[in-house]
Short mmCIF file of C-alpha atoms and ligand atoms in Angstrom, two decimals:
data_model
loop_
_atom_site.label_atom_id
_atom_site.label_comp_id
_atom_site.label_asym_id
_atom_site.label_seq_id
_atom_site.Cartn_x
_atom_site.Cartn_y
_atom_site.Cartn_z
CA UNK J 1 -7.88 -8.62 7.85
CA UNK J 2 -9.45 -5.64 9.46
CA UNK J 3 -10.71 -2.18 9.08
CA UNK J 4 -10.02 0.76 11.28
CA UNK J 5 -9.87 4.44 10.76
CA UNK J 6 -9.66 7.34 13.10
CA UNK J 7 -11.46 9.23 10.38
CA UNK J 8 -14.83 7.56 10.78
CA UNK J 9 -16.23 10.40 12.87
CA UNK J 10 -14.58 13.29 11.11
CA UNK J 11 -14.56 12.13 7.57
CA UNK J 12 -15.35 15.42 5.92
CA UNK J 13 -12.59 17.14 7.80
CA UNK J 14 -10.17 14.39 6.86
CA UNK J 15 -11.08 14.69 3.22
CA UNK J 16 -10.64 18.42 3.34
CA UNK J 17 -7.19 17.92 4.81
CA UNK J 18 -6.31 15.20 2.34
CA UNK J 19 -7.11 17.12 -0.80
CA UNK J 20 -4.41 19.78 -0.66
CA UNK J 21 -1.76 17.13 -0.08
CA UNK J 22 -2.75 15.60 -3.42
CA UNK J 23 -1.47 18.72 -5.05
CA UNK J 24 1.81 19.03 -3.21
CA UNK J 25 3.13 15.92 -1.49
CA UNK J 26 4.87 16.92 1.69
CA UNK J 27 8.60 16.78 1.64
CA UNK J 28 9.51 17.54 5.21
CA UNK J 29 12.76 16.10 6.40
CA UNK J 30 13.03 12.86 8.32
CA UNK J 31 14.37 13.12 11.83
CA UNK J 32 18.19 13.10 11.70
CA UNK J 33 19.73 9.78 12.56
CA UNK J 34 16.79 7.66 11.45
CA UNK J 35 18.18 5.25 8.85
CA UNK J 36 16.04 4.46 5.82
CA UNK J 37 14.25 1.14 6.14
CA UNK J 38 15.91 -1.85 4.54
CA UNK J 39 12.88 -2.14 2.25
CA UNK J 40 12.75 1.49 1.13
CA UNK J 41 13.62 2.63 -2.37
CA UNK J 42 16.98 3.60 -3.77
CA UNK J 43 17.45 7.41 -3.59
CA UNK J 44 17.86 7.55 -7.38
CA UNK J 45 14.14 6.85 -7.78
CA UNK J 46 12.15 10.05 -8.32
CA UNK J 47 9.54 9.86 -5.57
CA UNK J 48 7.99 13.23 -6.32
CA UNK J 49 7.76 12.53 -10.05
CA UNK J 50 6.22 9.07 -9.68
CA UNK J 51 3.77 10.29 -7.04
CA UNK J 52 2.66 13.14 -9.30
CA UNK J 53 2.32 10.70 -12.20
CA UNK J 54 0.17 8.37 -10.09
CA UNK J 55 -2.14 11.25 -9.18
CA UNK J 56 -2.43 12.30 -12.81
CA UNK J 57 -2.99 8.81 -14.22
CA UNK J 58 -6.66 8.11 -13.86
CA UNK J 59 -7.97 6.23 -16.84
CA UNK J 60 -8.83 2.56 -17.31
CA UNK J 61 -10.55 2.21 -13.94
CA UNK J 62 -10.63 -1.42 -12.81
CA UNK J 63 -12.64 -1.15 -9.59
CA UNK J 64 -13.62 1.15 -6.71
CA UNK J 65 -13.64 0.49 -2.98
CA UNK J 66 -14.29 2.70 0.05
CA UNK J 67 -11.39 3.38 2.39
CA UNK J 68 -13.59 3.23 5.48
CA UNK J 69 -16.82 1.42 6.36
CA UNK J 70 -18.55 4.83 6.28
CA UNK J 71 -17.81 4.99 2.52
CA UNK J 72 -16.97 8.70 2.63
CA UNK J 73 -13.97 8.32 0.33
CA UNK J 74 -14.00 5.95 -2.61
CA UNK J 75 -10.62 4.87 -3.96
CA UNK J 76 -10.40 4.03 -7.65
CA UNK J 77 -7.99 1.37 -8.85
CA UNK J 78 -6.53 2.33 -12.22
CA UNK J 79 -5.12 -0.04 -14.82
CA UNK J 80 -3.56 2.56 -17.11
CA UNK J 81 -0.02 1.40 -16.27
CA UNK J 82 -0.74 -2.22 -17.16
CA UNK J 83 0.79 -2.03 -20.64
CA UNK J 84 3.79 0.25 -20.22
CA UNK J 85 7.07 -0.66 -21.89
CA UNK J 86 8.82 -3.46 -19.91
CA UNK J 87 6.72 -2.97 -16.77
CA UNK J 88 3.14 -3.47 -15.66
CA UNK J 89 1.28 -2.16 -12.62
CA UNK J 90 -2.07 -0.95 -11.33
CA UNK J 91 -2.38 1.80 -8.75
CA UNK J 92 -4.68 3.66 -6.35
CA UNK J 93 -4.66 6.36 -3.67
CA UNK J 94 -6.00 5.51 -0.22
CA UNK J 95 -5.48 5.84 3.51
CA UNK J 96 -3.47 3.35 5.57
CA UNK J 97 -5.12 1.17 8.15
CA UNK J 98 -2.90 -1.13 10.20
CA UNK J 99 -3.00 -4.90 9.85
CA UNK J 100 -1.63 -6.98 12.69
CA UNK J 101 -2.24 -10.54 11.60
CA UNK J 102 0.16 -13.44 11.94
CA UNK J 103 2.04 -14.57 15.04
CA UNK J 104 1.77 -11.08 16.63
CA UNK J 105 -1.96 -10.79 16.09
CA UNK J 106 -2.46 -9.28 19.53
CA UNK J 107 -0.48 -6.10 18.89
CA UNK J 108 -1.61 -2.95 20.67
CA UNK J 109 -5.09 -1.76 19.73
CA UNK J 110 -5.84 -4.80 17.58
CA UNK J 111 -9.28 -6.23 18.17
CA UNK J 112 -9.64 -8.46 15.13
CA UNK J 113 -6.24 -9.98 14.44
CA UNK J 114 -5.97 -13.43 12.91
CA UNK J 115 -3.12 -15.93 13.23
CA UNK J 116 -3.01 -16.51 9.48
CA UNK J 117 -2.61 -14.23 6.49
CA UNK J 118 -4.03 -15.14 3.10
CA UNK J 119 -1.07 -17.19 1.83
CA UNK J 120 0.77 -18.03 5.05
CA UNK J 121 1.17 -16.67 8.55
CA UNK J 122 3.17 -13.54 7.82
CA UNK J 123 4.38 -11.73 10.92
CA UNK J 124 3.00 -8.21 10.52
CA UNK J 125 5.80 -6.83 12.71
CA UNK J 126 8.51 -8.37 10.52
CA UNK J 127 7.11 -8.44 7.00
CA UNK J 128 6.19 -5.42 4.89
CA UNK J 129 2.92 -6.50 3.33
CA UNK J 130 -0.24 -4.77 2.15
CA UNK J 131 -3.86 -5.87 1.96
CA UNK J 132 -6.30 -5.80 -0.96
CA UNK J 133 -10.08 -6.28 -1.03
CA UNK J 134 -10.84 -9.97 -1.40
CA UNK J 135 -13.42 -9.43 -4.13
CA UNK J 136 -10.92 -7.45 -6.21
CA UNK J 137 -8.31 -10.20 -5.87
CA UNK J 138 -10.80 -12.78 -7.18
CA UNK J 139 -12.07 -10.62 -10.02
CA UNK J 140 -8.58 -9.63 -11.19
CA UNK J 141 -6.77 -12.90 -10.60
CA UNK J 142 -5.39 -12.75 -14.15
CA UNK J 143 -3.31 -9.65 -13.35
CA UNK J 144 -2.55 -10.32 -9.68
CA UNK J 145 -0.42 -13.15 -8.33
CA UNK J 146 -0.39 -14.09 -4.65
CA UNK J 147 2.42 -12.24 -2.82
CA UNK J 148 2.90 -9.81 -5.73
CA UNK J 149 5.27 -6.87 -5.31
CA UNK J 150 4.01 -3.42 -4.39
CA UNK J 151 5.55 0.00 -3.92
CA UNK J 152 3.86 2.31 -1.45
CA UNK J 153 4.51 6.04 -1.50
CA UNK J 154 3.80 7.44 1.93
CA UNK J 155 4.88 10.78 3.33
CA UNK J 156 7.35 11.34 0.45
CA UNK J 157 9.11 8.00 0.78
CA UNK J 158 8.78 4.73 -1.11
CA UNK J 159 8.64 1.40 0.72
CA UNK J 160 8.26 -2.02 -0.84
CA UNK J 161 5.95 -4.78 0.28
CA UNK J 162 4.08 -7.83 -0.91
CA UNK J 163 0.37 -8.42 -1.39
CA UNK J 164 0.10 -10.80 1.56
CA UNK J 165 -3.45 -10.50 2.83
CA UNK J 166 -7.04 -9.80 1.83
CA UNK J 167 -9.76 -7.67 3.38
CA UNK J 168 -13.09 -9.45 3.62
CA UNK J 169 -14.97 -7.00 5.83
CA UNK J 170 -18.43 -5.73 5.01
CA UNK J 171 -18.06 -3.50 3.17
CA UNK J 172 -14.67 -4.55 1.88
CA UNK J 173 -12.34 -1.58 2.32
CA UNK J 174 -9.04 -0.62 0.70
CA UNK J 175 -5.91 1.05 2.09
CA UNK J 176 -4.25 -1.24 4.60
CA UNK J 177 -0.73 -2.46 5.36
CA UNK J 178 1.18 -4.44 7.96
CA UNK J 179 2.12 -2.62 11.14
CA UNK J 180 5.75 -2.74 9.99
CA UNK J 181 4.90 -0.66 6.92
CA UNK J 182 2.59 1.59 8.94
CA UNK J 183 5.23 2.47 11.52
CA UNK J 184 7.91 2.88 8.83
CA UNK J 185 5.75 5.23 6.79
CA UNK J 186 4.52 7.28 9.72
CA UNK J 187 7.04 6.93 12.57
CA UNK J 188 5.38 9.75 14.52
CA UNK J 189 1.83 8.64 13.74
CA UNK J 190 1.26 6.37 16.76
CA UNK J 191 0.39 3.67 14.27
CA UNK J 192 -0.96 0.54 15.94
CA UNK J 193 -3.69 -2.07 15.56
CA UNK J 194 -6.28 0.52 16.52
CA UNK J 195 -4.88 3.63 14.87
CA UNK J 196 -4.08 4.21 11.20
CA UNK J 197 -3.24 7.09 8.86
CA UNK J 198 -6.55 8.62 7.83
CA UNK J 199 -5.62 10.91 4.94
CA UNK J 200 -6.16 9.37 1.53
CA UNK J 201 -2.77 10.51 0.31
CA UNK J 202 -0.90 7.21 0.15
CA UNK J 203 -0.12 5.86 -3.34
CA UNK J 204 -0.19 2.08 -3.75
CA UNK J 205 1.47 0.75 -6.91
CA UNK J 206 1.06 -3.00 -7.41
CA UNK J 207 3.23 -4.95 -9.86
CA UNK J 208 0.72 -7.77 -10.03
CA UNK J 209 2.71 -10.19 -12.17
CA UNK J 210 5.99 -9.79 -10.25
CA UNK J 211 6.54 -11.94 -7.14
CA UNK J 212 9.75 -11.40 -5.15
CA UNK J 213 11.84 -14.51 -4.43
CA UNK J 214 12.37 -15.71 -0.87
CA UNK J 215 8.84 -15.56 0.54
CA UNK J 216 8.42 -17.94 3.47
CA UNK J 217 5.43 -18.76 5.61
CA UNK J 218 6.20 -16.24 8.38
CA UNK J 219 9.05 -14.13 7.03
CA UNK J 220 10.45 -13.00 3.71
CA UNK J 221 13.84 -12.12 2.22
CA UNK J 222 13.83 -8.33 2.66
CA UNK J 223 16.98 -7.80 0.57
CA UNK J 224 15.43 -9.68 -2.36
CA UNK J 225 12.27 -7.59 -1.99
CA UNK J 226 14.25 -4.37 -2.15
CA UNK J 227 16.25 -5.48 -5.20
CA UNK J 228 13.23 -6.43 -7.26
CA UNK J 229 11.37 -3.36 -6.01
CA UNK J 230 14.12 -1.01 -7.13
CA UNK J 231 14.38 -2.71 -10.51
CA UNK J 232 10.63 -2.48 -11.16
CA UNK J 233 10.44 1.13 -9.98
CA UNK J 234 13.36 2.10 -12.22
CA UNK J 235 11.56 0.50 -15.17
CA UNK J 236 8.39 2.38 -14.21
CA UNK J 237 10.28 5.65 -13.93
CA UNK J 238 11.79 5.14 -17.37
CA UNK J 239 8.47 4.11 -18.89
CA UNK J 240 6.83 7.24 -17.47
CA UNK J 241 9.58 9.38 -19.02
CA UNK J 242 10.90 10.62 -15.65
C1 NAG H 301 11.33 14.18 -10.88
O1 NAG H 301 10.23 14.29 -11.76
C2 NAG H 301 9.74 15.61 -11.90
C3 NAG H 301 8.52 15.53 -12.81
O2 NAG H 301 7.40 15.30 -12.05
C4 NAG H 301 10.79 16.51 -12.45
O3 NAG H 301 10.29 17.83 -12.54
C5 NAG H 301 12.01 16.49 -11.57
O4 NAG H 301 13.06 17.24 -12.14
C6 NAG H 301 12.47 15.05 -11.35
N1 NAG H 301 13.54 15.04 -10.36
C7 NAG H 301 14.70 14.47 -10.59
C8 NAG H 301 15.66 14.50 -9.46
O5 NAG H 301 14.97 13.96 -11.66
C1 NAG H 302 12.75 -2.45 -22.70
O1 NAG H 302 13.56 -3.61 -22.76
C2 NAG H 302 14.31 -3.73 -23.95
C3 NAG H 302 15.02 -5.07 -23.91
O2 NAG H 302 15.73 -5.22 -22.73
C4 NAG H 302 15.26 -2.56 -24.08
O3 NAG H 302 15.98 -2.63 -25.28
C5 NAG H 302 14.47 -1.25 -24.05
O4 NAG H 302 15.35 -0.16 -24.05
C6 NAG H 302 13.60 -1.21 -22.80
N1 NAG H 302 12.78 -0.02 -22.82
C7 NAG H 302 12.66 0.77 -21.77
C8 NAG H 302 11.77 1.96 -21.91
O5 NAG H 302 13.21 0.55 -20.69
#
């Protein structure tokens, strides 16, 4: 549970940089020899198409939260994918702050780590999880189960995670994931407890009623996460006509 953004002091610049990437998600190649993460999506899933669809889908707004305490960028959470055929999700675009809670709460740069996460003591270095504003999770309890599945599109790749923690800062901010997700998404981004990804170009898609099997107190079954993630994303792709 934390906030952090290297963008606090240069917010306008960051926004200016973020906007063009909305239009054309980068597709630069990964360094050769870096294997895809065990919780990243099957290559048959159309990353570019789903990302473009997420950007274009902006009706049925459920809530809005700033991505930094300075409130320079407000992320809108959209519910327009809640009633698609055979699949249901809500989504938003935001930055990515790094969460380092759990047994490794003292990771580099982390000033406000906590030994527990909202539904356990997930190890942020071992478990791909993301964080949602606490007020949102209370208000939308009917469409969001604890530990629900999410797909995060970052830097032209899709990784899966669970909704494992809540942000209760003042103000509550959005756009935050475990350090494992952060370093997987942005391997050259020096992601750590004190340094996140400041552009608001990360798509978060949350399948609020789908909870992966195999979630323990500190660790989860990564293979089970990937399987259910791929199946939900394939349903989403089909429902979006991609
Ligand atoms: C992915 O979706 C886009 C639509 O946004 C489409 O133009 C493209 O052909 C699709 N790619 C594949 C590999 O199907
Ligand atoms: C939805 O599920 C039903 C039953 O499994 C299937 O017949 C139908 O083709 C599915 N629709 C889509 C868009 O996947």
